[in-house]
Coordinates of C-alpha atoms in Angstrom, one line a residue:
M237 CA 113.1 -71.1 48.0
E238 CA 110.6 -68.5 47.3
V239 CA 108.5 -68.9 44.3
R240 CA 107.8 -65.6 42.7
E241 CA 104.5 -65.2 40.9
H242 CA 104.7 -63.4 37.6
Q243 CA 101.5 -61.9 36.3
L244 CA 101.3 -61.7 32.5
P245 CA 99.8 -58.5 31.1
I246 CA 96.3 -59.0 29.7
T247 CA 95.5 -57.0 26.6
T248 CA 92.0 -56.0 25.7
N249 CA 90.3 -54.5 22.7
S250 CA 89.8 -51.3 24.7
S251 CA 92.6 -49.8 22.7
I252 CA 90.5 -50.1 19.5
P253 CA 88.4 -46.9 19.1
S254 CA 84.7 -47.4 19.2
Q255 CA 84.4 -45.4 16.0
T256 CA 86.4 -48.0 14.2
L257 CA 84.1 -50.8 15.5
T258 CA 81.1 -48.8 14.4
T259 CA 82.7 -48.3 10.9
R260 CA 83.3 -52.1 10.6
C261 CA 79.8 -52.9 11.6
V262 CA 78.4 -50.4 9.1
N263 CA 80.6 -51.9 6.3
I264 CA 79.5 -55.4 7.1
V265 CA 75.8 -54.4 7.0
A266 CA 76.4 -52.5 3.7
T267 CA 78.2 -55.5 2.2
G268 CA 75.3 -57.7 3.3
K269 CA 72.8 -55.4 1.7
A270 CA 74.8 -55.2 -1.5
L271 CA 75.0 -59.0 -1.7
S272 CA 71.3 -59.2 -1.1
W273 CA 70.6 -56.7 -3.9
L274 CA 72.9 -58.5 -6.2
S275 CA 71.2 -61.8 -5.4
T276 CA 67.8 -60.3 -6.2
L277 CA 69.0 -58.7 -9.4
T278 CA 70.5 -61.9 -10.7
R279 CA 67.1 -63.7 -10.3
F280 CA 65.5 -61.7 -13.2
H281 CA 65.1 -64.5 -15.7
A282 CA 64.0 -64.3 -19.3
G283 CA 60.3 -64.6 -18.3
Y284 CA 60.4 -60.9 -17.3
F285 CA 60.7 -60.0 -21.0
R286 CA 57.0 -60.4 -21.1
I287 CA 56.9 -56.8 -20.0
S288 CA 59.0 -55.5 -22.9
L289 CA 57.0 -57.7 -25.3
S290 CA 53.8 -56.0 -24.3
L291 CA 55.2 -52.4 -24.3
C292 CA 57.0 -52.8 -27.6
G293 CA 53.9 -54.4 -29.1
Q294 CA 51.8 -51.4 -27.9
A295 CA 54.3 -49.0 -29.5
L296 CA 53.9 -50.8 -32.8
L297 CA 50.1 -50.9 -32.6
W298 CA 49.7 -47.2 -32.0
K299 CA 52.3 -46.4 -34.7
I300 CA 50.1 -48.3 -37.1
L301 CA 46.9 -46.5 -35.9
R302 CA 48.6 -43.1 -36.1
D303 CA 49.9 -43.8 -39.7
P304 CA 48.1 -41.4 -42.1
R305 CA 47.7 -44.3 -44.5
T306 CA 45.6 -46.2 -41.9
D307 CA 41.9 -45.6 -42.2
A308 CA 41.0 -45.8 -38.5
H309 CA 38.0 -43.5 -38.5
A310 CA 36.5 -45.5 -35.6
L311 CA 39.5 -44.5 -33.5
S312 CA 40.2 -41.1 -35.0
P313 CA 38.4 -39.2 -32.1
I314 CA 40.6 -40.9 -29.6
I315 CA 43.8 -40.6 -31.6
H316 CA 43.3 -36.8 -32.2
V317 CA 42.7 -36.2 -28.5
I318 CA 45.8 -38.0 -27.3
P319 CA 48.9 -35.7 -27.8
S320 CA 51.7 -36.9 -30.0
A321 CA 54.1 -36.7 -27.0
A322 CA 52.2 -39.6 -25.4
F323 CA 53.2 -41.9 -28.2
F324 CA 56.8 -40.8 -27.8
V325 CA 56.6 -41.5 -24.1
L326 CA 55.2 -45.0 -24.8
W327 CA 58.0 -45.7 -27.2
S328 CA 60.6 -44.4 -24.7
L329 CA 59.1 -46.5 -21.9
A330 CA 59.3 -49.6 -24.1
L331 CA 62.9 -48.8 -24.9
F332 CA 63.8 -48.2 -21.3
S333 CA 62.1 -51.4 -20.1
L334 CA 63.8 -53.5 -22.8
V335 CA 67.3 -52.0 -22.1
A336 CA 66.9 -52.4 -18.3
L337 CA 65.8 -56.1 -18.7
C338 CA 68.7 -56.8 -21.0
L339 CA 71.1 -55.4 -18.5
L340 CA 69.6 -57.4 -15.7
F341 CA 69.8 -60.5 -17.8
I342 CA 73.5 -59.8 -18.7
I343 CA 74.2 -59.5 -14.9
R344 CA 72.4 -62.8 -14.5
C345 CA 74.6 -64.4 -17.2
L346 CA 77.8 -63.1 -15.5
F347 CA 77.0 -64.3 -11.9
R348 CA 74.6 -67.3 -12.4
I349 CA 75.9 -69.1 -15.5
E350 CA 74.7 -72.5 -14.1
N351 CA 71.2 -71.1 -13.7
I352 CA 71.3 -69.9 -17.3
K353 CA 72.1 -73.4 -18.4
A354 CA 69.3 -74.8 -16.3
E355 CA 66.9 -72.2 -17.8
F356 CA 68.0 -73.1 -21.3
S357 CA 67.3 -76.8 -20.5
H358 CA 63.9 -76.0 -18.9
H359 CA 60.9 -76.8 -21.1
V360 CA 59.3 -73.4 -20.3
G361 CA 62.3 -71.2 -19.6
M362 CA 64.1 -71.9 -22.9
N363 CA 61.2 -70.5 -24.9
Y364 CA 61.4 -67.0 -23.3
L365 CA 65.0 -66.7 -24.6
F366 CA 63.3 -65.7 -27.9
A367 CA 61.5 -62.8 -26.1
P368 CA 64.3 -60.2 -26.1
W369 CA 64.9 -60.6 -29.8
I370 CA 61.1 -60.3 -30.5
S371 CA 61.0 -57.2 -28.4
W372 CA 63.9 -55.6 -30.3
L373 CA 62.3 -56.4 -33.7
L374 CA 59.0 -54.9 -32.6
L375 CA 60.7 -51.8 -31.3
L376 CA 62.6 -51.6 -34.6
E377 CA 59.4 -51.7 -36.6
S378 CA 57.8 -49.1 -34.3
T379 CA 60.5 -46.5 -34.8
T380 CA 59.6 -43.3 -36.7
F381 CA 63.2 -42.2 -37.4
L382 CA 64.4 -45.4 -39.2
H383 CA 63.0 -46.2 -42.6
P384 CA 63.0 -49.9 -43.5
K385 CA 65.0 -49.3 -46.6
T386 CA 68.0 -47.8 -44.7
T387 CA 71.2 -49.6 -44.0
S388 CA 70.8 -49.1 -40.2
Y389 CA 67.5 -50.8 -40.3
L390 CA 69.0 -53.7 -42.3
V391 CA 72.0 -54.1 -40.0
L392 CA 69.7 -54.1 -36.9
W393 CA 67.4 -56.6 -38.5
W394 CA 70.3 -59.0 -39.0
V395 CA 71.5 -58.4 -35.4
F396 CA 68.1 -59.3 -33.9
S397 CA 67.2 -62.1 -36.4
V398 CA 70.3 -64.2 -36.4
P399 CA 69.9 -65.2 -32.7
I400 CA 66.3 -66.3 -33.5
V401 CA 67.6 -68.6 -36.3
V402 CA 70.3 -70.0 -34.0
L403 CA 67.7 -70.8 -31.3
D404 CA 65.5 -72.3 -34.1
V405 CA 68.3 -74.7 -35.1
K406 CA 68.8 -75.7 -31.5
I407 CA 65.2 -76.2 -30.4
Y408 CA 63.6 -77.4 -33.6
G409 CA 66.5 -79.6 -34.4
Q410 CA 66.1 -81.2 -30.9
W411 CA 62.4 -81.8 -31.6
F412 CA 63.2 -83.3 -35.1
T413 CA 66.1 -85.6 -34.2
G414 CA 64.7 -86.7 -30.8
G415 CA 67.1 -85.1 -28.4
K416 CA 66.8 -84.7 -24.7
K417 CA 63.4 -83.0 -24.9
L418 CA 60.9 -84.7 -27.2
L419 CA 58.1 -82.4 -28.4
S420 CA 55.4 -84.7 -27.1
M421 CA 56.9 -84.4 -23.6
A422 CA 58.1 -80.8 -23.6
A423 CA 55.3 -79.1 -25.6
N424 CA 53.4 -76.3 -23.7
P425 CA 51.8 -73.0 -24.7
T426 CA 55.1 -71.1 -24.2
C427 CA 56.6 -73.1 -27.1
Q428 CA 54.6 -70.8 -29.4
I429 CA 57.0 -67.9 -28.6
S430 CA 59.5 -69.5 -30.9
V431 CA 56.9 -69.5 -33.7
I432 CA 56.0 -65.9 -33.0
A433 CA 59.7 -64.9 -33.2
N434 CA 59.9 -66.2 -36.8
M435 CA 56.6 -64.4 -37.7
V436 CA 57.9 -61.1 -36.3
G437 CA 61.2 -61.5 -38.2
A438 CA 59.3 -62.3 -41.4
R439 CA 57.2 -59.2 -41.1
A440 CA 60.2 -57.0 -40.5
A441 CA 62.0 -58.5 -43.5
A442 CA 58.9 -58.0 -45.7
K443 CA 58.9 -54.3 -44.7
M444 CA 62.5 -54.0 -46.0
G445 CA 61.5 -55.7 -49.3
W446 CA 63.4 -58.9 -48.6
Q447 CA 60.7 -61.3 -49.7
E448 CA 62.8 -64.4 -49.8
S449 CA 64.1 -63.9 -46.3
A450 CA 60.6 -63.2 -45.1
M451 CA 59.2 -66.3 -46.8
C452 CA 62.0 -68.4 -45.2
M453 CA 61.3 -67.3 -41.7
L454 CA 57.5 -67.5 -42.2
S455 CA 57.8 -71.1 -43.6
L456 CA 59.8 -72.1 -40.5
G457 CA 57.3 -70.6 -38.2
L458 CA 54.2 -72.0 -40.0
V459 CA 55.4 -75.6 -40.2
H460 CA 56.4 -75.8 -36.6
Y461 CA 53.2 -74.0 -35.6
L462 CA 51.1 -76.6 -37.2
V463 CA 53.0 -79.4 -35.5
L464 CA 52.9 -77.6 -32.2
F465 CA 49.3 -76.8 -32.4
V466 CA 48.3 -80.3 -33.2
T467 CA 50.5 -81.6 -30.3
L468 CA 48.9 -79.2 -27.8
Y469 CA 45.4 -79.7 -29.2
Q470 CA 45.6 -83.5 -28.8
R471 CA 46.7 -83.1 -25.2
L472 CA 49.4 -85.7 -25.5
V473 CA 51.3 -86.8 -22.4
G474 CA 53.2 -83.8 -21.1
S475 CA 52.0 -81.4 -23.7
D476 CA 50.4 -79.1 -21.2
S477 CA 53.2 -79.4 -18.6
L478 CA 53.1 -76.0 -17.0
P479 CA 54.9 -76.1 -13.6
A480 CA 52.4 -73.9 -11.8
A481 CA 48.8 -72.6 -12.1
M482 CA 50.3 -69.1 -12.0
L483 CA 51.5 -69.6 -15.6
R484 CA 47.9 -70.1 -16.9
P485 CA 47.9 -66.6 -18.6
V486 CA 50.4 -68.0 -21.2
F487 CA 47.4 -69.8 -22.7
F488 CA 46.8 -66.4 -24.4
L489 CA 49.8 -67.1 -26.6
F490 CA 47.4 -69.3 -28.6
I491 CA 46.0 -66.0 -29.8
A492 CA 49.3 -64.3 -30.6
A493 CA 50.7 -67.0 -33.0
P494 CA 47.9 -66.9 -35.7
S495 CA 47.5 -63.2 -35.3
M496 CA 51.2 -62.6 -36.0
A497 CA 51.1 -65.1 -38.8
S498 CA 48.3 -63.2 -40.5
L499 CA 50.3 -59.9 -40.2
A500 CA 53.4 -61.5 -41.6
W501 CA 51.7 -63.0 -44.6
G502 CA 49.8 -59.7 -45.2
S503 CA 53.2 -57.9 -45.3
I504 CA 54.6 -60.5 -47.7
S505 CA 51.7 -60.6 -50.1
G506 CA 51.0 -56.9 -49.9
T507 CA 47.4 -57.3 -48.9
F508 CA 45.3 -58.8 -46.2
D509 CA 44.1 -61.6 -48.4
I510 CA 42.2 -64.9 -47.8
A511 CA 45.1 -66.6 -46.0
S512 CA 45.5 -63.7 -43.6
K513 CA 41.8 -63.5 -42.9
M514 CA 41.7 -67.3 -42.1
L515 CA 44.5 -66.9 -39.6
F516 CA 42.8 -63.8 -38.1
F517 CA 39.5 -65.7 -37.7
L518 CA 41.3 -68.6 -36.1
S519 CA 42.8 -66.2 -33.5
L520 CA 39.3 -64.6 -32.9
F521 CA 37.9 -68.1 -32.3
L522 CA 40.7 -69.0 -29.8
F523 CA 40.2 -65.6 -28.1
A524 CA 36.5 -66.4 -27.6
S525 CA 37.3 -69.9 -26.3
L526 CA 39.7 -68.5 -23.7
V527 CA 37.6 -65.6 -22.4
S528 CA 34.6 -67.9 -22.1
R529 CA 36.5 -70.0 -19.5
P530 CA 37.4 -67.6 -16.7
A531 CA 37.7 -70.4 -14.2
L532 CA 40.9 -71.5 -16.0
F533 CA 42.7 -68.4 -14.8
R534 CA 41.1 -68.0 -11.4
R535 CA 44.1 -69.4 -9.4
S536 CA 46.6 -67.4 -11.4
M537 CA 44.8 -64.1 -10.5
R538 CA 45.0 -64.5 -6.7
R539 CA 48.4 -62.7 -6.5
F540 CA 50.1 -60.3 -8.9
N541 CA 53.1 -61.7 -10.6
V542 CA 55.0 -61.3 -13.9
A543 CA 52.9 -64.0 -15.6
W544 CA 50.0 -61.5 -15.7
W545 CA 51.9 -59.6 -18.5
A546 CA 51.2 -62.6 -20.7
Y547 CA 47.7 -61.2 -21.2
S548 CA 48.8 -58.0 -22.9
F549 CA 51.0 -59.0 -25.8
P550 CA 48.6 -61.5 -27.4
L551 CA 45.8 -59.0 -27.2
T552 CA 48.0 -56.4 -28.9
M553 CA 48.8 -58.8 -31.7
L554 CA 45.1 -59.5 -32.1
A555 CA 44.3 -55.8 -32.2
M556 CA 47.0 -55.3 -34.9
A557 CA 45.5 -58.0 -37.0
A558 CA 42.0 -56.5 -36.5
T559 CA 43.4 -53.2 -37.7
E560 CA 44.7 -54.7 -40.9
Y561 CA 41.4 -56.5 -41.4
A562 CA 39.5 -53.3 -41.0
Q563 CA 41.7 -51.7 -43.8
E564 CA 40.8 -54.5 -46.2
E565 CA 37.2 -54.9 -45.3
K566 CA 35.3 -51.6 -44.9
G567 CA 32.2 -51.9 -42.7
I568 CA 30.8 -51.6 -39.2
V569 CA 31.9 -55.0 -37.9
P570 CA 35.6 -54.7 -38.9
N571 CA 35.8 -51.2 -37.5
A572 CA 34.0 -52.3 -34.3
L573 CA 36.5 -55.2 -33.9
M574 CA 39.4 -52.8 -34.4
L575 CA 38.0 -50.3 -31.9
V576 CA 37.2 -52.8 -29.2
L577 CA 40.3 -54.9 -29.4
S578 CA 42.7 -51.8 -29.6
L579 CA 41.1 -50.2 -26.6
L580 CA 41.0 -53.5 -24.7
S581 CA 44.7 -54.1 -25.3
A582 CA 45.6 -50.6 -24.3
L583 CA 43.4 -50.8 -21.1
V584 CA 45.0 -54.2 -20.1
T585 CA 48.5 -52.7 -20.6
L586 CA 47.6 -49.6 -18.5
V587 CA 46.2 -51.8 -15.7
L588 CA 49.3 -54.0 -15.7
L589 CA 51.6 -50.9 -15.6
A590 CA 49.6 -49.6 -12.6
F591 CA 49.9 -52.9 -10.8
T592 CA 53.6 -53.0 -11.7
F593 CA 54.3 -49.6 -10.1
L594 CA 52.0 -50.2 -7.1
K595 CA 53.1 -53.7 -6.4
A596 CA 56.7 -53.8 -7.4
G597 CA 57.5 -55.9 -4.4
D598 CA 55.3 -58.7 -5.6
L599 CA 56.9 -58.5 -9.1
A600 CA 60.5 -58.7 -7.9
P601 CA 61.8 -62.3 -7.9
H602 CA 61.9 -63.8 -4.4
D603 CA 63.4 -67.2 -5.4
E604 CA 65.3 -68.9 -8.2
P605 CA 63.0 -70.9 -10.4
F606 CA 65.8 -72.4 -12.5
A607 CA 68.2 -73.9 -10.0
P608 CA 70.9 -76.1 -11.5
S609 CA 70.6 -79.9 -10.9
P610 CA 72.5 -81.5 -8.1
S611 CA 74.8 -83.3 -10.7
V612 CA 75.8 -79.9 -12.1
R613 CA 76.5 -78.5 -8.6
T614 CA 78.8 -81.4 -7.6
N615 CA 80.8 -81.0 -10.8

């Protein structure tokens, strides 16, 4: 018998056009790039709101300086030289940065909910959850088209202040009742952001004429500021627990808290009285203590990062307090303080803006600082 050999037909991919293969490769590369961009966008944590804090604070500072009721004769030559459009550009830039950061954080919430939970539990990250609401309140106060007595201003104040109170209940209640994070273990300079949030809300309420609401928020801020300041000053175990030397610029928040407190109390009392002056002098002393120790910040200045923006906001609050002090005490020294601190805060902000545009690659997040714990991942 003859065995017949049957050859099976072998099919190849030669029937697939090369153009289709090229299209598939292009789609895979485009999908990979899109996923890479999405991964980068979702790493913008709440710490990036340092940028909006600084810009919104600058917008409010220069609104105060341009106010006809402000006797800023030491700065009048500079204010008259700068066109009014520049102040509108500054306010628009502050609004744009705040909206962009809010959108990025919303994207982060949608795609990295476990990282958001980890950020909320982190002893540094949870404090910056106050930052967007502080930025919105500062921007609200710096607007020229909304009067504090209008309904729109009142509604926006409630929208931006209620989240601050909710976070107060969560964080301060945890300190008070001894929750997962004891103050003696979790306290660090960024904890003062929660205090600043209450001060900013109190000042905005006082501008509306809501004295009781302003006193309520101011009392919450002052009491917890005293407790926090003593805890940090005594250097209890864990009270200076910053995860990296790059975060050393947040020590400048020691200046922002008493400066904002002096502004808030001045708005409530209607004058920059003795209590406001005491808080302002305290902030000046803390400022002198920090600038006299440049070695403390040497390691953090080796490479540009978002923590550098922590320098600008406290200086702006100090300049605002110096401006109010110069209105109350006429003389060479108060006006000199107002001039030097206002120009210094503006210069620092301009330098940070220049670095941000020139070194945007260094500013973009390259890793995830708030990764969920292994127990959360397994669940």
